[in-house]
CSV table of N, CA, C and O in Angstrom, one decimal:
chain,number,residue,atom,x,y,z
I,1,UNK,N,30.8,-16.6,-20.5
I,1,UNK,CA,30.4,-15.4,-19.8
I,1,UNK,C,31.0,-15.4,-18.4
I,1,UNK,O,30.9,-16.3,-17.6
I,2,UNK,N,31.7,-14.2,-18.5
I,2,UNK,CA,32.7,-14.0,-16.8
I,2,UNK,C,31.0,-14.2,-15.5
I,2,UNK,O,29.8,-14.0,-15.8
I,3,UNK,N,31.6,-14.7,-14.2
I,3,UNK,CA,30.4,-14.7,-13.5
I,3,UNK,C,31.1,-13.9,-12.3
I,3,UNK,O,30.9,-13.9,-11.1
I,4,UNK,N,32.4,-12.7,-13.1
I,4,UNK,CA,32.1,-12.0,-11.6
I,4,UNK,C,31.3,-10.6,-12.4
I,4,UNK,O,30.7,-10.6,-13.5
I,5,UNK,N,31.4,-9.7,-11.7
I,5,UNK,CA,30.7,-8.3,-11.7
I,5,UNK,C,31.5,-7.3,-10.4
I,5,UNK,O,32.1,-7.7,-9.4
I,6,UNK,N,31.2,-6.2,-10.9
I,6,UNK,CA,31.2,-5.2,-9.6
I,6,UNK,C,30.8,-5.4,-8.5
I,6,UNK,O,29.6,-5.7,-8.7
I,7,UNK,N,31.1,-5.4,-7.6
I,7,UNK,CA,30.7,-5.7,-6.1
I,7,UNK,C,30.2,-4.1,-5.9
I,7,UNK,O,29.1,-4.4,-5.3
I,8,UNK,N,30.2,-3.3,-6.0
I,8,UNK,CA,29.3,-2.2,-5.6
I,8,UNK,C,28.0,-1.6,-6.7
I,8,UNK,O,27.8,-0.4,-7.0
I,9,UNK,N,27.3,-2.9,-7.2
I,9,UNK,CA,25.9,-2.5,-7.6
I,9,UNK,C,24.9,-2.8,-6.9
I,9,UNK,O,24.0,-3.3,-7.6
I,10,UNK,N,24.6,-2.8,-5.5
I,10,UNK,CA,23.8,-3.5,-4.8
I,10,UNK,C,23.0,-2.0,-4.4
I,10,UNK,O,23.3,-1.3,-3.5
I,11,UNK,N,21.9,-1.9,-5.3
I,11,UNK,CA,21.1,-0.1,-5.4
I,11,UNK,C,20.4,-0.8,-4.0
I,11,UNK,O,19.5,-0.1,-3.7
I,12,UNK,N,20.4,-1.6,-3.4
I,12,UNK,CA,19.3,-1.7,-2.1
I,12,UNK,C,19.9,-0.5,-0.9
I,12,UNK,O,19.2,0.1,-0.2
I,13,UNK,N,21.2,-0.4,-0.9
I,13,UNK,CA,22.7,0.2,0.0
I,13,UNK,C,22.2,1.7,-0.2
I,13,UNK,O,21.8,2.2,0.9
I,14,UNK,N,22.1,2.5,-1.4
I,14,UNK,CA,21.9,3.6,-2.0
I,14,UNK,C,20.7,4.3,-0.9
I,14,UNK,O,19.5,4.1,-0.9
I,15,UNK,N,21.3,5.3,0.3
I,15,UNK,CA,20.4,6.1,0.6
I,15,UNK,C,20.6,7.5,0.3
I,15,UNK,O,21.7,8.0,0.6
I,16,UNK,N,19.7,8.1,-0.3
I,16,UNK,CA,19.8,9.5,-0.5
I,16,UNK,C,19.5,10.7,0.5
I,16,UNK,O,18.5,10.7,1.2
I,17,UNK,N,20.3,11.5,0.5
I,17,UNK,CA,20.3,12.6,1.6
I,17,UNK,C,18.5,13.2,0.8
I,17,UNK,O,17.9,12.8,-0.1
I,18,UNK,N,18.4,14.3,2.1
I,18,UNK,CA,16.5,15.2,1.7
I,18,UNK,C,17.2,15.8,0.7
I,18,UNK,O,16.4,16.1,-0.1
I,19,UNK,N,18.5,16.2,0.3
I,19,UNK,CA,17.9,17.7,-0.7
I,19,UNK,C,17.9,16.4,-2.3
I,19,UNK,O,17.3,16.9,-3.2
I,20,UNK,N,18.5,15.2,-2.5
I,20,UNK,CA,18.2,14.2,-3.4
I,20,UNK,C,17.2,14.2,-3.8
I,20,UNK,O,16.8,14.5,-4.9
I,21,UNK,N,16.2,13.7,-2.5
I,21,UNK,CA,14.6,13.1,-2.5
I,21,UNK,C,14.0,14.2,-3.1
I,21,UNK,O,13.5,14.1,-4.2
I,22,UNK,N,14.0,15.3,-2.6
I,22,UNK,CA,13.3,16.6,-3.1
I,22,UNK,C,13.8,16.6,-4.7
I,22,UNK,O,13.0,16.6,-5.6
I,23,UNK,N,14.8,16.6,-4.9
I,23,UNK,CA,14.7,17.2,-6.3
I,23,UNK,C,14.3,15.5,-7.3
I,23,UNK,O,14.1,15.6,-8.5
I,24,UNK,N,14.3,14.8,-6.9
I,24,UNK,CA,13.2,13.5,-7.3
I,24,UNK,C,11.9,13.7,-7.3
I,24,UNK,O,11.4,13.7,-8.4
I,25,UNK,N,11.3,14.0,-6.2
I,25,UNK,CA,10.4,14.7,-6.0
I,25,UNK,C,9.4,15.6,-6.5
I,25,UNK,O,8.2,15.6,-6.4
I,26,UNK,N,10.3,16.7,-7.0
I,26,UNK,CA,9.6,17.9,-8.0
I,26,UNK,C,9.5,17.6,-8.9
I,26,UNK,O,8.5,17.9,-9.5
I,27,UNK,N,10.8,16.4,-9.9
I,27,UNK,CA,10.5,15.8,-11.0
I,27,UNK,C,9.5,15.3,-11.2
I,27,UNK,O,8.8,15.5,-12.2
I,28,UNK,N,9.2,14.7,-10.2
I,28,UNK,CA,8.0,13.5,-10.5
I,28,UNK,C,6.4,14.3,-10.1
I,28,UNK,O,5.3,13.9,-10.4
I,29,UNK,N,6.7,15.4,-9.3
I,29,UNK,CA,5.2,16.3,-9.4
I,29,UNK,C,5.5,16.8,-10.6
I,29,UNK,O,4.5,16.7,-11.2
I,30,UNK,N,6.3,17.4,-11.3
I,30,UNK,CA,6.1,18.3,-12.8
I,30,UNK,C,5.6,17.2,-14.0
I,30,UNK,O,5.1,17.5,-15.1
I,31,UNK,N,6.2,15.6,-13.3
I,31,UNK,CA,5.5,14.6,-14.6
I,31,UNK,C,3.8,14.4,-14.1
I,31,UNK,O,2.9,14.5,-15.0
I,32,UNK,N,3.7,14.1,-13.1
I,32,UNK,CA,2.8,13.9,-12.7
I,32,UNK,C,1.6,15.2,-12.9
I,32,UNK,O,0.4,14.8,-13.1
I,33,UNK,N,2.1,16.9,-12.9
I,33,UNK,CA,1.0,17.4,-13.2
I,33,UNK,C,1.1,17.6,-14.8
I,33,UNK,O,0.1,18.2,-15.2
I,34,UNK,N,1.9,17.3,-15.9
I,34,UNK,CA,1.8,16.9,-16.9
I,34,UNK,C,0.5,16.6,-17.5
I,34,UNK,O,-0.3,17.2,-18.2
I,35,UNK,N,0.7,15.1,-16.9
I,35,UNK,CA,-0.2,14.0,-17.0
I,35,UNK,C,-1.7,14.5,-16.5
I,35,UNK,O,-2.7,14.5,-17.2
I,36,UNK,N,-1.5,15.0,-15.4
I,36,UNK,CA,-2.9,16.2,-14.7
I,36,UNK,C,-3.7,16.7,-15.6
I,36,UNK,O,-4.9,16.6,-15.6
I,37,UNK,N,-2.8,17.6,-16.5
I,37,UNK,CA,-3.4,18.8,-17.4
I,37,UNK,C,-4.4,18.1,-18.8
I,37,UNK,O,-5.1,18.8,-19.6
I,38,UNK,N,-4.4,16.6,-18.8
I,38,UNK,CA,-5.4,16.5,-19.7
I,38,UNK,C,-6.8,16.0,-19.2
I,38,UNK,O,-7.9,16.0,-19.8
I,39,UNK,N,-6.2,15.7,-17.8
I,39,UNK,CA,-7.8,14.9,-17.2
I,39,UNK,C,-8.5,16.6,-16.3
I,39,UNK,O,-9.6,16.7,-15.8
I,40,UNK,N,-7.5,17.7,-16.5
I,40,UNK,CA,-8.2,19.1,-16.2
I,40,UNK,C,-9.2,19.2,-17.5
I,40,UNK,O,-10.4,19.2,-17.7
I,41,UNK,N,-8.4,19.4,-18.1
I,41,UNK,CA,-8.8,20.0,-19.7
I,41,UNK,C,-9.8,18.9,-20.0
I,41,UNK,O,-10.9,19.3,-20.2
I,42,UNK,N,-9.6,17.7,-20.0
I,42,UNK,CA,-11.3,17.0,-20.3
I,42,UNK,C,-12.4,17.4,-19.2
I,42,UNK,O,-13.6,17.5,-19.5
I,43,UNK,N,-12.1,17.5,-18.2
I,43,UNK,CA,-13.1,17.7,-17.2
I,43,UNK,C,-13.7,19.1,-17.7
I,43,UNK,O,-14.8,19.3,-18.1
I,44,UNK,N,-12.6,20.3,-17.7
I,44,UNK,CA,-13.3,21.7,-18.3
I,44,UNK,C,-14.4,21.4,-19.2
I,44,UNK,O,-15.6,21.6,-18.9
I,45,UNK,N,-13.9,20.7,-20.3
I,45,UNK,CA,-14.1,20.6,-21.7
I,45,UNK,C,-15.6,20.1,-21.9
I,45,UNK,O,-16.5,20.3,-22.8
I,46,UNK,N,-15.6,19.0,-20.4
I,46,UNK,CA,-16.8,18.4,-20.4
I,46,UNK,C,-18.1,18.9,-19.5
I,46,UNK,O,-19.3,18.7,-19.6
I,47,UNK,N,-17.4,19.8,-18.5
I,47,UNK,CA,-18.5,21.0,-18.1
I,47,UNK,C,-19.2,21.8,-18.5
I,47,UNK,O,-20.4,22.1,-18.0
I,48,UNK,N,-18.4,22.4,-19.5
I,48,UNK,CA,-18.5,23.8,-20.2
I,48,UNK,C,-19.2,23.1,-21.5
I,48,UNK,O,-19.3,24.0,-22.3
I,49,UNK,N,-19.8,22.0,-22.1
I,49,UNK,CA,-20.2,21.2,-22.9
I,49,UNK,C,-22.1,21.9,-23.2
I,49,UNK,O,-22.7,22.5,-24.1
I,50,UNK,N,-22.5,21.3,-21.8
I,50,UNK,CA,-23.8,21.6,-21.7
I,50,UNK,C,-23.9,21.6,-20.3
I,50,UNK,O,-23.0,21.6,-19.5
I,51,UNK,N,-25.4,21.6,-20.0
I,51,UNK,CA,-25.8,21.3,-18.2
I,51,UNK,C,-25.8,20.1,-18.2
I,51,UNK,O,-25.7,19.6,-17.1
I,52,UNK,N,-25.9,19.1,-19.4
I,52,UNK,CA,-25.7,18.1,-18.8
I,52,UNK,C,-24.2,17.4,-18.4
I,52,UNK,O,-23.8,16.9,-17.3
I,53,UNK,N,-23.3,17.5,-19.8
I,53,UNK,CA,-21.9,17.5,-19.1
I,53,UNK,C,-21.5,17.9,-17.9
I,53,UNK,O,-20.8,17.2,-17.2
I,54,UNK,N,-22.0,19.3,-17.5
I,54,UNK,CA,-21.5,19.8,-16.0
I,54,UNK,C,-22.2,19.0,-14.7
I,54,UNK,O,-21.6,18.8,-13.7
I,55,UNK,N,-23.8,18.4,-15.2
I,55,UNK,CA,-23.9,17.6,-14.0
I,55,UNK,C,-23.3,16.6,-13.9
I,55,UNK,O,-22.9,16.3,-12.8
I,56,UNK,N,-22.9,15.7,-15.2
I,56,UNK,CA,-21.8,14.6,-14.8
I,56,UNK,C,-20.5,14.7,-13.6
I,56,UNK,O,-20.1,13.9,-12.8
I,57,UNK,N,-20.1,15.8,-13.9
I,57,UNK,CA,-18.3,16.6,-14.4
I,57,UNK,C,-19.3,16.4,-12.4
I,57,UNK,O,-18.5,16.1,-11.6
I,58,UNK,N,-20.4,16.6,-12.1
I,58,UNK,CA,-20.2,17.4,-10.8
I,58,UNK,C,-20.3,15.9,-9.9
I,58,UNK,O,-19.6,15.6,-9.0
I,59,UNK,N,-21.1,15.3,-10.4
I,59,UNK,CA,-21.1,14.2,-9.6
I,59,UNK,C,-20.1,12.6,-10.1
I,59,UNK,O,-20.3,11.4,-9.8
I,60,UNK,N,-19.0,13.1,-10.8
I,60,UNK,CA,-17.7,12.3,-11.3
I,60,UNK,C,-17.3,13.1,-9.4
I,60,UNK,O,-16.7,12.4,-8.6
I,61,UNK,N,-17.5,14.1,-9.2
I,61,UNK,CA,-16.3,15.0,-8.4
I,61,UNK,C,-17.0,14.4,-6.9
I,61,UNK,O,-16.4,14.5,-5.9
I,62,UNK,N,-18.2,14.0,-7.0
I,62,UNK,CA,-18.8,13.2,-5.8
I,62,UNK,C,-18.3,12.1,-5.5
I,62,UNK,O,-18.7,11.5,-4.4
I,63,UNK,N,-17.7,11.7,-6.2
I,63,UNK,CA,-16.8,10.1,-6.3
I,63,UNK,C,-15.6,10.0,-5.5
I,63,UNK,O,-14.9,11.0,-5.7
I,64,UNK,N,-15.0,8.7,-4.4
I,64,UNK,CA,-14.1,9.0,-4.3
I,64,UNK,C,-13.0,8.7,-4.9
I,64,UNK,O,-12.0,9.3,-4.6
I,65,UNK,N,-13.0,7.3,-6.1
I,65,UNK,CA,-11.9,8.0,-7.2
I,65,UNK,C,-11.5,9.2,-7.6
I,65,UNK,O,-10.4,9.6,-7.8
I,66,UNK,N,-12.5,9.7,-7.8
I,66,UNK,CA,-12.4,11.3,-8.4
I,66,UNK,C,-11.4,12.4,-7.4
I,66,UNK,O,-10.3,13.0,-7.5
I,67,UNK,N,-12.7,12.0,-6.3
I,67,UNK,CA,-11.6,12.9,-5.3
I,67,UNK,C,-10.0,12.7,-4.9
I,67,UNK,O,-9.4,13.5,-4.3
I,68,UNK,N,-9.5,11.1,-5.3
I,68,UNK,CA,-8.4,10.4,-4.9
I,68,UNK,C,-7.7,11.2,-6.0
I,68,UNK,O,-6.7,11.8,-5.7
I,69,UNK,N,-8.2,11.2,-7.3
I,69,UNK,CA,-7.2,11.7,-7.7
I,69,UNK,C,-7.3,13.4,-8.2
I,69,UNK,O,-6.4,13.8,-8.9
I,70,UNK,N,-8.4,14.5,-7.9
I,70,UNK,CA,-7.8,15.4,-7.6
I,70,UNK,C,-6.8,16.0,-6.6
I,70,UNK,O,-5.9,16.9,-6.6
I,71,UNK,N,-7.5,14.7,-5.2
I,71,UNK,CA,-6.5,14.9,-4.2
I,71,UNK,C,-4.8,14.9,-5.3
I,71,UNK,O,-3.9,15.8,-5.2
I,72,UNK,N,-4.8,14.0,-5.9
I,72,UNK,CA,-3.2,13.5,-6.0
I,72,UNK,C,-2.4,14.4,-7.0
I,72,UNK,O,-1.2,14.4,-7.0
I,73,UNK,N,-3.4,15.3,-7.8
I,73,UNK,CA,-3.2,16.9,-8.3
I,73,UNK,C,-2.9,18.1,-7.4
I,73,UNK,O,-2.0,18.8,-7.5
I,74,UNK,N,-3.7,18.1,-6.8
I,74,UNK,CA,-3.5,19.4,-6.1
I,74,UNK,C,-2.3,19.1,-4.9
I,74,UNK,O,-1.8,20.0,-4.2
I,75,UNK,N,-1.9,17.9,-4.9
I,75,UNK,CA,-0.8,17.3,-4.0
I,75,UNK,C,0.7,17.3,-4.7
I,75,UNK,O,1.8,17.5,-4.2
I,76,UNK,N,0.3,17.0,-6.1
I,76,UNK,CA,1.8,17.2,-7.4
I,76,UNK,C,1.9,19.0,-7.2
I,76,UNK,O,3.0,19.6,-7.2
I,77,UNK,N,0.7,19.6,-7.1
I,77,UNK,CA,0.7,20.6,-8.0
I,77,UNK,C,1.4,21.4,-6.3
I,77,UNK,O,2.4,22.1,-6.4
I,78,UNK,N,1.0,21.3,-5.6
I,78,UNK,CA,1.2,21.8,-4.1
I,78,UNK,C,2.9,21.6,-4.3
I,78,UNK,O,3.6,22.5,-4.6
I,79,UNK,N,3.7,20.0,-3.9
I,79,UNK,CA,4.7,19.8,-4.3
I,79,UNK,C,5.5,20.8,-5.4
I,79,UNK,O,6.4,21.7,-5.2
I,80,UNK,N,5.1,20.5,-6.4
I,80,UNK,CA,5.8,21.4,-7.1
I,80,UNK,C,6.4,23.1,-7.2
I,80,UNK,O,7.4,23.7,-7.7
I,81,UNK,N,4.9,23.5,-6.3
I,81,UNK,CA,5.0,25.1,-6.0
I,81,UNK,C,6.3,25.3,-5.3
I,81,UNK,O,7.4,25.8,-5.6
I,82,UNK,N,5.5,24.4,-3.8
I,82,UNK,CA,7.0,24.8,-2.5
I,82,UNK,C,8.3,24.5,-3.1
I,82,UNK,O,9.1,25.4,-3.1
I,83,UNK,N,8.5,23.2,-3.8
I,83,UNK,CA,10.0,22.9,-3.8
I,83,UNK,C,10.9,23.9,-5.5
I,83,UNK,O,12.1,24.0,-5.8
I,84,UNK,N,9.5,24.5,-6.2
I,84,UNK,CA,10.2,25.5,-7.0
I,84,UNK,C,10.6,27.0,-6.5
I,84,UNK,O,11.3,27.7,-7.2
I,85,UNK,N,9.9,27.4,-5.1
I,85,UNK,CA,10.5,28.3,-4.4
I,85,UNK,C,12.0,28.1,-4.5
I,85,UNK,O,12.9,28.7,-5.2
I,86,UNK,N,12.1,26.7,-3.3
I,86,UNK,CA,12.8,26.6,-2.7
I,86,UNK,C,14.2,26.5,-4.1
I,86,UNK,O,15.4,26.9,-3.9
I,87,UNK,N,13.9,26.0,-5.0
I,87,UNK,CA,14.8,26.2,-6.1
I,87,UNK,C,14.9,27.7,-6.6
I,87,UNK,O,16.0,27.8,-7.2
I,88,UNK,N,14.1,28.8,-6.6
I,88,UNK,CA,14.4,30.1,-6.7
I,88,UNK,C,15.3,31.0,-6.0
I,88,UNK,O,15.9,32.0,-6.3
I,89,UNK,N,15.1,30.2,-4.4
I,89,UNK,CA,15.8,30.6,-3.4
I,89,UNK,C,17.0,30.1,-3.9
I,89,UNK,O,18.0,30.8,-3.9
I,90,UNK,N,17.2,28.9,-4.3
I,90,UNK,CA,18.4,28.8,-4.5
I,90,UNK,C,19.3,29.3,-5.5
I,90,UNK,O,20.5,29.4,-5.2
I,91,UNK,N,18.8,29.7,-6.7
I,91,UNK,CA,19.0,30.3,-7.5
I,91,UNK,C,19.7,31.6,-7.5
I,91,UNK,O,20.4,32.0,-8.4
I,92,UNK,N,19.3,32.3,-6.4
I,92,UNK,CA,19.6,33.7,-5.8
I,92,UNK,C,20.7,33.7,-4.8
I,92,UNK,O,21.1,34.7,-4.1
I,93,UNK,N,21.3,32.2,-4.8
I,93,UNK,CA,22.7,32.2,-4.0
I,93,UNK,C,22.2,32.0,-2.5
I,93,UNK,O,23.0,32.3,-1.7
I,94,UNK,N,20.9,31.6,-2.0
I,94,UNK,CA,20.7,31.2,-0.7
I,94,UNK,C,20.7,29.7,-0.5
I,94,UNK,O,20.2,29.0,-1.3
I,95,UNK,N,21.3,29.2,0.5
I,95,UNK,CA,20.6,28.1,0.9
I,95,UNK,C,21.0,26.8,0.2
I,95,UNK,O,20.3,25.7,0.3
I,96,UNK,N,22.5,27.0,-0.5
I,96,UNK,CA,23.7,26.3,-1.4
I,96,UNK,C,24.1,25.7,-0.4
I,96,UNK,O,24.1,24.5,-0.7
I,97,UNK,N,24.4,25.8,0.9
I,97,UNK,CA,25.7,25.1,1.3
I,97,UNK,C,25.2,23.9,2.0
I,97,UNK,O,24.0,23.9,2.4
I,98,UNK,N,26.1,22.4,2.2
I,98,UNK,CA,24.8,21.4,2.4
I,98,UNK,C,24.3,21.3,3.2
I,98,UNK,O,23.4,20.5,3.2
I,99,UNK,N,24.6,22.0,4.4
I,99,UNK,CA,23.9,22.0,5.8
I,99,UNK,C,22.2,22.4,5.6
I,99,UNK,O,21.2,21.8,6.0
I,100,UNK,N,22.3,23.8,5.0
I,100,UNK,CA,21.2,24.7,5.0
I,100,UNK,C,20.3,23.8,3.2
I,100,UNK,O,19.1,23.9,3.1
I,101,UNK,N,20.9,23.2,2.5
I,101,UNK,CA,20.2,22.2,2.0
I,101,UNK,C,19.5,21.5,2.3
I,101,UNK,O,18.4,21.4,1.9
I,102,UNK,N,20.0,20.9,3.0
I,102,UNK,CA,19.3,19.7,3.5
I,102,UNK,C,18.0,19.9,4.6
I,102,UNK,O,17.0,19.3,4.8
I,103,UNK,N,18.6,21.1,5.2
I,103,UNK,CA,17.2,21.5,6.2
I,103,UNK,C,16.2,22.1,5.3
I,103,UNK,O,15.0,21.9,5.4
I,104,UNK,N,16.6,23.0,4.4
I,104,UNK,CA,15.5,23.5,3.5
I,104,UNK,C,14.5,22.3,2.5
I,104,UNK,O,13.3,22.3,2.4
I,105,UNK,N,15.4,21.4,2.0
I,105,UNK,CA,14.4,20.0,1.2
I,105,UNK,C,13.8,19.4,2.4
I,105,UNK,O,12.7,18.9,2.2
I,106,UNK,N,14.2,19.2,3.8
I,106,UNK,CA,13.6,18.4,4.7
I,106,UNK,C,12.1,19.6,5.2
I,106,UNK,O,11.0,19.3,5.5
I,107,UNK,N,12.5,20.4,5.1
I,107,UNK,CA,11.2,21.5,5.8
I,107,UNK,C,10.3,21.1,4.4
I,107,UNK,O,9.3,20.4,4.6
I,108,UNK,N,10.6,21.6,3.1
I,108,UNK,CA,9.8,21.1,1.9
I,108,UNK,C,9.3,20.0,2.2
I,108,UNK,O,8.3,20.1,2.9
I,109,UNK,N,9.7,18.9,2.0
I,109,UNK,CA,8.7,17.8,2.2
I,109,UNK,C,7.9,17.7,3.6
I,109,UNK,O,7.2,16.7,3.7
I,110,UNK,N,8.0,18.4,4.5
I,110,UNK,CA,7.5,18.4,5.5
I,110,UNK,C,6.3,19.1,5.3
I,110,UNK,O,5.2,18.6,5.5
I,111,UNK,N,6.5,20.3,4.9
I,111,UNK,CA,5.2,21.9,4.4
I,111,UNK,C,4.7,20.5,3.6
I,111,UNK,O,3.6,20.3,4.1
I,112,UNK,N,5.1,19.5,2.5
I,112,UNK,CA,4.2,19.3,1.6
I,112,UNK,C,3.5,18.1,1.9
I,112,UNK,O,2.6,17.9,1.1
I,113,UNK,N,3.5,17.3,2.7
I,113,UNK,CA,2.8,16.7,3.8
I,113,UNK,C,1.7,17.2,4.0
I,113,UNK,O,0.7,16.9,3.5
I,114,UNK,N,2.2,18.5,5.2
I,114,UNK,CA,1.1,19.3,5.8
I,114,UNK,C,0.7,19.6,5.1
I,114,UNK,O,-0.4,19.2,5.5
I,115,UNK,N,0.5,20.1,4.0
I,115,UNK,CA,-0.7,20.8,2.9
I,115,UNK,C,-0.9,19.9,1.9
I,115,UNK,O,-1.7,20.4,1.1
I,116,UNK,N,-0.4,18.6,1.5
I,116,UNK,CA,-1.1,17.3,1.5
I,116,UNK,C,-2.5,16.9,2.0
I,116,UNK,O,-3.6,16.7,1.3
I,117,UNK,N,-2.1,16.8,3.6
I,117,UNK,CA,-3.4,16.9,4.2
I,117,UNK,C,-4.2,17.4,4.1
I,117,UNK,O,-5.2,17.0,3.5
I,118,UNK,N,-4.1,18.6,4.6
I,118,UNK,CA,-4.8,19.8,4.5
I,118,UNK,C,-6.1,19.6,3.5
I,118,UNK,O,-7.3,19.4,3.8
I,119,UNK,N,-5.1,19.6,1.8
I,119,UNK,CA,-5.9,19.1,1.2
I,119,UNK,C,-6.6,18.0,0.8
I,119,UNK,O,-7.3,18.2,-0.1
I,120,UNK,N,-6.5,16.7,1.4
I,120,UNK,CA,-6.7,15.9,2.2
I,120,UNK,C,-8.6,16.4,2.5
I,120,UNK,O,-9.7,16.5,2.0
I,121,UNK,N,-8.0,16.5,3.6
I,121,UNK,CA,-9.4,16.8,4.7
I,121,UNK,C,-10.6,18.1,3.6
I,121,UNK,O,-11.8,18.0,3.4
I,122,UNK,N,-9.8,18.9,3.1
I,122,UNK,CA,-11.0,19.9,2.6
I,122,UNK,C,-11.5,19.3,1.2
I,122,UNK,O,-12.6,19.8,0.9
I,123,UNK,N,-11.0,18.5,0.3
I,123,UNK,CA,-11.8,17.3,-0.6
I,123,UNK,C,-12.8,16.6,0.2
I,123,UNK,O,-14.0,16.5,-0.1
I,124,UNK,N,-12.4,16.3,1.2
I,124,UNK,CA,-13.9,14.9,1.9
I,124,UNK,C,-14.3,15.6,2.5
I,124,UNK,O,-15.3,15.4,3.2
């Protein structure tokens, strides 16, 4: 077995410009609310059961597991909104060229931060 290789596989070097991260980003909130839509759909499922399901379903939601991970839904699902604008805008011939890219994916992840928080703070 040869013991050379390519000298340029060293992915530690690999930095990505914002409008990269962003579209990483939306991928992984669209897998991530995926994944979402069944721990919704059992929660509905388990509300809508009886009064007693719903009192569970209500004090699962008093939990801060619970709340960690609706936070981490309504945080995919937030992500995903702004940065599919921002892909509609693009769509419509705005906001192509890479200057104005790159400031628009960096404003996105910034809005999605801020309303991160946001939702953040109005869970606790």
């Amino acid at each position: 077995m040869k013991k050379q290789r390519p000298v340029n596989l060293d992915l530690t070097t690999i930095n990505l410009p914002a409008a990269g991260k962003a579209s990483i980003l939306h991928r992984v909130s669209g897998v991530m609310m995926f994944f979402a839509v069944g721990i919704l759909i059992w929660t509905l499922s388990l509300s809508l059961s009886s009064a007693e399901g719903f009192a569970s379903v209500k004090e699962c939601l008093n939990g801060a597991f619970f709340k960690f991970i609706m936070w981490g839904i309504v945080s995919a699902l937030t992500y995903h909104f702004v940065g599919g604008i921002r892909h509609l805008i693009m769509d419509l011939g705005h906001l192509e060229e890479k200057g104005s890219g790159q400031t628009s994916a960096k404003f996105v992840i910034a809005l999605w931060i801020v309303l991160s928080v946001v939702a953040g703070v109005w869970l606790w």
